[in-house]
Coordinates of C-alpha atoms in Angstrom, one line a residue:
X1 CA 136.8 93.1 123.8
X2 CA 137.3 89.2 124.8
X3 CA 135.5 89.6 127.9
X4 CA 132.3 91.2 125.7
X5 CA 132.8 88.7 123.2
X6 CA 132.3 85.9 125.8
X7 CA 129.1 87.5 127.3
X8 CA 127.4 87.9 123.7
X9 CA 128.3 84.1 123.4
X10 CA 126.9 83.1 126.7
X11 CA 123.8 85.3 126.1
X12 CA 122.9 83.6 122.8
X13 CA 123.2 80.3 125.0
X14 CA 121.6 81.6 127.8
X15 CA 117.8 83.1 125.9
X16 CA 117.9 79.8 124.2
X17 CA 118.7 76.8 126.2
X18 CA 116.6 78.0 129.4
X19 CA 119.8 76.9 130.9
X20 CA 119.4 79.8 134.4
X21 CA 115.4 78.8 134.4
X22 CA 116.4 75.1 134.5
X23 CA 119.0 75.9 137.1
X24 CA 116.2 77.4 139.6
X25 CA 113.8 74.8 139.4
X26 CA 116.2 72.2 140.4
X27 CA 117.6 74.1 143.0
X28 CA 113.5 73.8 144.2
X29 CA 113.7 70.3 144.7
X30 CA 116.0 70.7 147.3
X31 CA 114.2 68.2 150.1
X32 CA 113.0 65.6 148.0
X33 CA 115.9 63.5 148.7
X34 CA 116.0 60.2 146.4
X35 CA 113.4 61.4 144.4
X36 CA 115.7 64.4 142.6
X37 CA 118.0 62.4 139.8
X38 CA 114.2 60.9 138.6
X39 CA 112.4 64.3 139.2
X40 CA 115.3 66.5 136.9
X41 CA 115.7 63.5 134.1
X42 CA 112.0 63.8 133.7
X43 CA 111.8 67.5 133.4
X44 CA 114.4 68.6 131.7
X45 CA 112.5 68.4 128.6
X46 CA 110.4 72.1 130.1
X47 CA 114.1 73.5 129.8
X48 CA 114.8 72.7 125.6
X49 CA 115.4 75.2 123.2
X50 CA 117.0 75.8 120.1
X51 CA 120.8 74.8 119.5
X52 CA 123.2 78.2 118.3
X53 CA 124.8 75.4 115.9
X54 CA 123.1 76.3 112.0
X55 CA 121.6 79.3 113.3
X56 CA 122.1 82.5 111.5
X57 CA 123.7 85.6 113.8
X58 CA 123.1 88.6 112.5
X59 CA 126.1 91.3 113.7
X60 CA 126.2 95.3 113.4
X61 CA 129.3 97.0 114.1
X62 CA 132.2 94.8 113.3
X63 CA 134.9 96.6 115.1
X64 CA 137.1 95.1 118.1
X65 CA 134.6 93.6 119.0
X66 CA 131.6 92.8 116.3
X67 CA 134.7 91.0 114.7
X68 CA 135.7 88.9 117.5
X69 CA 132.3 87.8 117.9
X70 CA 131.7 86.6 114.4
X71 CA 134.5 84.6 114.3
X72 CA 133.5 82.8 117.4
X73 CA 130.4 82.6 116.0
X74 CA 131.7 81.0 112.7
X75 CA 133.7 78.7 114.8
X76 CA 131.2 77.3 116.7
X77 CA 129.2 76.5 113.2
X78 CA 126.9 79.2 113.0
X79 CA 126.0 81.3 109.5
X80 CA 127.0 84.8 110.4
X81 CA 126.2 88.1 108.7
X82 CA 127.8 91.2 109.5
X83 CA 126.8 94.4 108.8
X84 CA 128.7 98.0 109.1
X85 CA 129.1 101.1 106.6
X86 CA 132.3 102.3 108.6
X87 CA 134.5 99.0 108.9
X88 CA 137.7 100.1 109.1
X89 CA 140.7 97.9 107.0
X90 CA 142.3 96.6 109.9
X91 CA 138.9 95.1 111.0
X92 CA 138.4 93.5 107.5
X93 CA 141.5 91.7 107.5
X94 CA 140.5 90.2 110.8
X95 CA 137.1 88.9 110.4
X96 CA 136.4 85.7 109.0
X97 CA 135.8 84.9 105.1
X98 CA 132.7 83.0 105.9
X99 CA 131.1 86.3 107.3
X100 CA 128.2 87.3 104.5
X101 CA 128.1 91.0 104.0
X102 CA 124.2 92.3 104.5
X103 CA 122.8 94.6 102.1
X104 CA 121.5 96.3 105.1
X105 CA 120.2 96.2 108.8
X106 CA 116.7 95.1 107.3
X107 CA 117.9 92.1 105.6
X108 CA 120.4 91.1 108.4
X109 CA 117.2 91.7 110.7
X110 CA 114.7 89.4 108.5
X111 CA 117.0 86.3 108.3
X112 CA 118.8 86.4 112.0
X113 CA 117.9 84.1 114.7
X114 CA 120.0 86.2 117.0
X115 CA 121.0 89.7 116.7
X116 CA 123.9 91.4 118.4
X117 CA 124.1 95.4 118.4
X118 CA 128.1 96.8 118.7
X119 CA 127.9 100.1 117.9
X120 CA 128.3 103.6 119.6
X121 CA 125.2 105.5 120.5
X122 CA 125.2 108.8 118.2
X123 CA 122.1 110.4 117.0
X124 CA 122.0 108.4 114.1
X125 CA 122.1 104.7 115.9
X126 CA 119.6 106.2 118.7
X127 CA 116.9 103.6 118.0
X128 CA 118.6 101.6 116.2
X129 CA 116.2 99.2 116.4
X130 CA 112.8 100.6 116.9
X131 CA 109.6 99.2 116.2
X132 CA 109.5 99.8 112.2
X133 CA 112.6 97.9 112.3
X134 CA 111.6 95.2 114.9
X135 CA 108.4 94.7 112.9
X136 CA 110.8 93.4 110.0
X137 CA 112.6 91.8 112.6
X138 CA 112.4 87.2 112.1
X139 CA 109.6 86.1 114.9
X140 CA 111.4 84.5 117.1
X141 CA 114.9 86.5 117.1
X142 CA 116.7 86.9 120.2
X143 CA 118.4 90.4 120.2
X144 CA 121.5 91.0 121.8
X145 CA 122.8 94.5 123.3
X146 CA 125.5 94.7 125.1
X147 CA 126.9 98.7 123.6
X148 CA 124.4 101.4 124.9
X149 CA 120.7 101.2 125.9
X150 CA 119.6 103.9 123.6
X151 CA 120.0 102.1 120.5
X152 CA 116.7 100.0 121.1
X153 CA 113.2 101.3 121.7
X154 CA 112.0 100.0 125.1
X155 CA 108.8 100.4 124.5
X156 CA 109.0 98.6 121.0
X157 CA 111.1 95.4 122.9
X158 CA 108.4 94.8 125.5
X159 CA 105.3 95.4 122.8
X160 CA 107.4 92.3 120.4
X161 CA 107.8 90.1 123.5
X162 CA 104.3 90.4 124.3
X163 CA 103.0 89.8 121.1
X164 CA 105.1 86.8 120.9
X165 CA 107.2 88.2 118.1
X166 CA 110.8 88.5 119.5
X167 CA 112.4 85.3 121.6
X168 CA 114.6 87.2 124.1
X169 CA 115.9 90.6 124.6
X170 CA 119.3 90.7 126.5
X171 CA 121.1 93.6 127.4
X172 CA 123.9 94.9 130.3
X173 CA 121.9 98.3 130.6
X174 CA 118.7 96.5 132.1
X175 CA 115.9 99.8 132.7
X176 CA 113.1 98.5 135.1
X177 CA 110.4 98.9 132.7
X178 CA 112.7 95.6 131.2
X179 CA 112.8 93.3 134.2
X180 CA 110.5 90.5 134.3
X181 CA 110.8 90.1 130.8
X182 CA 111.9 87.2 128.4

């Protein structure tokens, strides 16, 4: 669950900073000798983004691990909502008191900059976040999945990216209709 936790924290960093983007470029430069320490302070503006800090993370599932990432995300300053019909006691006690209870996937969908999915893939999560919901979805969100692939609608994902709608889609369960994508 730590090791998950860390990855959803990294990807939040990760679609936002430009930070692996940045990394290549430089690594280009290679050959340009004296000229690289003026070459990288002048571009490092094409590699900005937004900072995680005051940004609202939206979080379904808050078991083992939806509750281990909310807290991080409190604790690195961030307004967290969580959102899950099931959450057991034990995970209640755990999660942090600054966590705001949604009303519902829609309203954790319209007000989070970054979304992150931890739930089991049952016929009732199986597209989880299709394109009715991504439609509702903030412009500019960054959704995170790192539980199954089923729970979000391919097809939906790469029609948000293209209109500009969504900021980032990451996921562990990459499907090649996916690479190449934000």
């Amino acid at each position: 669950a730590n090791g998950v936790k860390e990855l959803v924290i990294a990807a939040m960093l990760l679609s936002s900073r430009k930070i692996t983007e940045g990394m290549a470029w430089t690594q280009s430069l290679k050959g340009k000798g004296d000229e690289v320490p003026g070459l990288v302070e002048k571009g490092k503006g094409d590699f900005v983004g937004p900072e995680i800090m005051g940004k609202t993370l939206g979080v379904i599932g808050l078991g083992a691990i939806g509750v281990m990432v909310a807290n991080a995300a409190v604790g690195l300053g961030m307004r967290v909502m969580g959102y899950d019909p099931y959450i057991s006691v034990e995970g209640a006690w755990k999660l942090s008191r600054d966590v705001i209870k949604a009303p519902n996937l829609d309203a954790l969908a319209a007000e989070s900059d970054y979304i992150t999915i931890h739930v089991p893939l049952t016929p009732e999560t199986k597209g989880l976040f299709n394109k009715e919901r991504l439609s509702r979805t903030k412009a500019g969100a960054r959704i995170i999945n790192f539980s199954r692939s089923g729970l979000v609608d391919n097809e939906a994902i790469k029609a948000e990216i293209a209109a500009g709608r969504l900021g980032a889609y990451v996921t562990d369960f990459p499907e090649e209709e996916l690479l190449g994508l934000p």
